[in-house]
Amino acid sequence: MPSTITPINTEWEKKRRLDDHDSGHGRRPPTDKRTGGGGDNDNWNDRPHGRRGPREKLGRARLGLFFALAGDTMFFVAIVSAFFVAQSTSHIDAYNRYINEWLPTAIPPILWLNTAVLLLSSVTMEIARRTMFRENDVMDEWLGLGKPLTRRALPWLTATTVLGLLFLVGQAEAWRQLGIQHVFFASNPSSHFFYLITYTHAFHLFLGIGALGASLIALYVSRQLETRQILVDCTGWYWHTMGIFWVFLFALLAFFQ
């Protein structure tokens, strides 16, 4: 007799394979534990670009932050370059004398303490950032077992915010001390760059504190785990960058005038 081929019920076959794979336990937990993605045998890599889940969203957010920080880096590089040009600029007066108007600005001692405070805040920020990607806590939140990530990250984000505010208060005190010594923005080229550098960095750090505030609010308000992770992660990288900028700028003011 000629052989016959029995048609396969494709829907039934898919269901049977899924049940065999899951051993009859139903839905599987997220495969992308670090960002809470996946589920139901769904492979994010099989999806088209732009729809590959939390990890891709995190990557896009980091990339956008990278380009923004690259622009800031170029801005600070321009300031530092102008600093060295102004430092070496001189002229010959009417009496044929060589005149250089650059008078080094004495660094207020509080800036040393400020630097330590900012470095410490970078440590607390990194702890908060890493806490948001603890696999066990991510799984608990995905399963609806409370908000362990919020509970663990909140104290470290709060500490970072407080330390950042202390840094800004210390900067204001440094400006006040220079004012008492009658060293102002227009006093000489050195003080001009001191105020320009410290004011600019303080403004960028203030933006970072705003991002910290948004992250703290998101920990309570946002129901999407990936949103909270992205906010804390990008805020962390921004904060670290401001810390690195300050170390180089402070070294410039303290040792290269």
XYZ file of C-alpha atoms in Angstrom:
257
model
C 0.000 0.000 0.000
C 1.241 3.517 -0.673
C 2.399 5.326 2.430
C 0.316 8.225 3.706
C 1.417 11.365 5.574
C -0.728 12.511 8.435
C -1.000 16.333 8.559
C 0.314 17.915 11.767
C -1.835 20.245 13.805
C 0.681 23.048 14.091
C -1.015 24.803 17.039
C -1.250 21.552 18.984
C 2.370 20.709 18.137
C 3.619 24.098 19.366
C 1.689 23.693 22.605
C 3.051 20.174 23.125
C 6.657 21.293 22.568
C 6.213 24.225 24.932
C 4.732 21.963 27.619
C 7.569 19.469 27.167
C 10.153 22.241 27.479
C 8.539 23.735 30.590
C 7.915 20.273 32.155
C 4.282 21.217 32.673
C 4.994 24.127 35.008
C 3.537 26.838 32.788
C 5.284 30.200 32.259
C 9.010 30.521 32.703
C 10.638 33.392 34.591
C 12.522 36.107 32.699
C 15.575 34.927 30.812
C 17.247 38.348 31.077
C 17.511 38.521 34.853
C 19.655 41.639 34.954
C 16.929 43.801 33.458
C 13.783 41.766 34.124
C 13.192 40.864 30.480
C 12.191 37.690 28.680
C 9.546 35.212 29.667
C 7.408 32.642 27.862
C 10.402 31.216 25.973
C 10.773 34.630 24.301
C 14.274 35.295 23.025
C 14.911 39.048 22.826
C 17.615 38.507 20.185
C 15.019 37.105 17.782
C 13.066 40.357 17.830
C 13.728 43.264 15.436
C 15.953 46.126 16.575
C 14.109 48.582 18.779
C 11.883 45.866 20.263
C 14.370 43.645 22.050
C 13.334 44.452 25.566
C 14.929 46.042 28.632
C 18.548 45.309 27.801
C 18.312 47.136 24.477
C 16.566 50.090 26.153
C 19.351 50.255 28.706
C 21.960 50.158 25.943
C 20.257 52.990 24.049
C 20.030 55.105 27.213
C 23.716 54.563 27.952
C 24.634 55.444 24.382
C 22.657 58.698 24.544
C 24.326 59.559 27.834
C 27.734 58.806 26.318
C 27.209 61.318 23.506
C 25.958 63.960 25.954
C 29.005 63.451 28.188
C 31.298 63.546 25.150
C 29.996 67.050 24.465
C 30.633 68.038 28.090
C 34.144 66.634 27.847
C 34.901 68.781 24.821
C 33.560 71.807 26.690
C 35.832 71.236 29.688
C 38.789 70.523 27.401
C 38.211 73.909 25.768
C 38.211 75.612 29.184
C 41.438 73.870 30.218
C 43.093 74.794 26.927
C 42.104 78.442 27.399
C 43.465 78.208 30.961
C 46.969 77.327 29.761
C 46.852 79.891 26.947
C 45.905 82.676 29.358
C 48.556 81.539 31.819
C 51.318 81.956 29.258
C 49.985 85.169 27.699
C 52.066 88.298 28.312
C 52.852 91.664 26.732
C 55.484 94.401 26.658
C 54.481 97.680 28.316
C 55.464 101.231 27.389
C 58.668 100.913 29.409
C 59.710 97.813 27.483
C 58.969 95.596 30.464
C 57.729 92.024 30.149
C 54.308 91.881 31.866
C 52.347 88.756 32.756
C 49.092 89.525 34.561
C 48.588 85.957 35.761
C 48.560 85.842 39.585
C 47.921 82.322 40.996
C 44.757 82.043 43.066
C 45.234 80.414 46.462
C 43.022 77.346 46.753
C 40.686 77.480 49.788
C 41.496 74.475 52.036
C 37.850 73.405 52.055
C 38.222 72.231 48.464
C 40.358 69.334 49.691
C 37.514 68.203 51.929
C 35.064 68.765 49.087
C 37.075 66.461 46.857
C 36.942 63.695 49.477
C 33.178 64.177 49.843
C 32.616 63.879 46.099
C 34.770 60.757 45.841
C 32.819 59.185 48.708
C 29.551 60.045 46.953
C 30.796 58.203 43.879
C 31.232 55.081 46.019
C 27.695 55.282 47.406
C 26.329 55.925 43.901
C 28.056 52.844 42.518
C 26.646 50.681 45.321
C 23.155 51.979 44.502
C 23.655 51.356 40.779
C 24.813 47.776 41.266
C 22.031 47.106 43.740
C 19.484 47.729 40.977
C 20.778 44.686 39.075
C 20.934 42.082 41.860
C 19.507 38.989 40.174
C 17.630 37.605 43.179
C 15.932 40.941 43.900
C 15.083 41.461 40.226
C 13.380 38.065 40.156
C 11.457 38.825 43.361
C 10.122 42.060 41.867
C 9.213 40.339 38.615
C 7.256 37.754 40.589
C 5.473 40.500 42.540
C 7.186 39.792 45.872
C 7.509 43.428 46.977
C 10.155 45.979 45.979
C 13.460 44.723 47.380
C 15.442 46.828 44.901
C 13.850 50.022 46.207
C 14.482 48.979 49.777
C 18.165 48.280 49.128
C 18.967 51.170 46.760
C 17.099 53.929 48.589
C 19.630 54.495 51.433
C 22.571 54.663 49.016
C 20.827 57.054 46.630
C 19.837 59.232 49.572
C 23.418 59.236 50.875
C 24.695 60.226 47.417
C 22.215 63.107 47.262
C 23.212 64.378 50.706
C 26.929 64.173 49.862
C 26.325 66.000 46.573
C 24.525 68.805 48.398
C 27.378 68.981 50.917
C 29.791 69.368 48.015
C 27.810 72.310 46.630
C 27.663 73.911 50.083
C 31.440 73.506 50.324
C 31.880 75.170 46.932
C 29.757 78.116 48.061
C 31.917 78.401 51.190
C 35.070 78.423 49.049
C 33.664 81.279 46.951
C 32.752 83.148 50.140
C 36.279 82.771 51.509
C 37.765 84.111 48.286
C 35.348 87.050 48.408
C 36.574 87.911 51.901
C 40.097 88.046 50.437
C 38.785 90.344 47.656
C 39.467 87.718 45.018
C 36.611 87.934 42.532
C 35.793 86.756 39.009
C 37.390 89.799 37.334
C 40.316 90.266 39.737
C 42.880 88.639 37.431
C 43.032 85.908 34.764
C 43.718 83.197 37.342
C 40.681 84.015 39.496
C 38.625 84.350 36.313
C 39.347 80.730 35.414
C 38.956 79.553 39.012
C 35.401 80.850 39.156
C 34.614 79.722 35.611
C 35.774 76.160 36.286
C 34.152 75.780 39.696
C 30.883 77.441 38.673
C 30.590 75.289 35.549
C 31.295 72.071 37.402
C 28.882 73.011 40.206
C 26.145 73.588 37.625
C 26.727 70.143 36.104
C 26.692 68.553 39.548
C 23.436 70.344 40.317
C 21.956 68.658 37.238
C 23.209 65.359 38.647
C 21.394 66.038 41.911
C 18.250 66.658 39.870
C 18.742 63.243 38.234
C 19.181 61.705 41.683
C 15.902 63.273 42.759
C 14.172 61.849 39.689
C 15.606 58.417 40.464
C 14.391 58.573 44.061
C 10.892 59.513 42.910
C 10.910 56.755 40.282
C 11.757 54.147 42.910
C 8.359 54.834 44.501
C 6.227 55.956 41.569
C 7.296 53.882 38.564
C 5.825 50.413 38.258
C 8.214 49.429 35.481
C 11.376 47.846 36.797
C 13.334 48.671 33.658
C 12.508 52.387 34.010
C 13.895 52.451 37.536
C 16.987 50.529 36.493
C 17.719 52.814 33.546
C 17.277 55.981 35.609
C 19.576 54.824 38.402
C 22.127 53.360 35.997
C 22.446 56.470 33.808
C 22.466 58.753 36.847
C 25.301 56.666 38.255
C 27.444 56.941 35.150
C 26.779 60.695 34.933
C 27.739 61.110 38.590
C 30.979 59.150 38.161
C 31.884 61.311 35.173
C 31.374 64.497 37.184
C 33.609 63.052 39.880
C 36.365 62.306 37.373
C 36.020 65.785 35.876
C 36.384 67.360 39.299
C 39.528 65.392 40.174
C 41.247 66.660 37.011
C 39.948 70.220 37.408
C 40.936 70.388 41.065
C 44.411 69.087 40.250
C 44.648 71.783 37.579
C 43.753 74.548 40.056
C 45.857 73.191 42.891
C 49.092 72.251 41.127
C 49.257 73.938 37.704
C 48.798 77.636 38.430
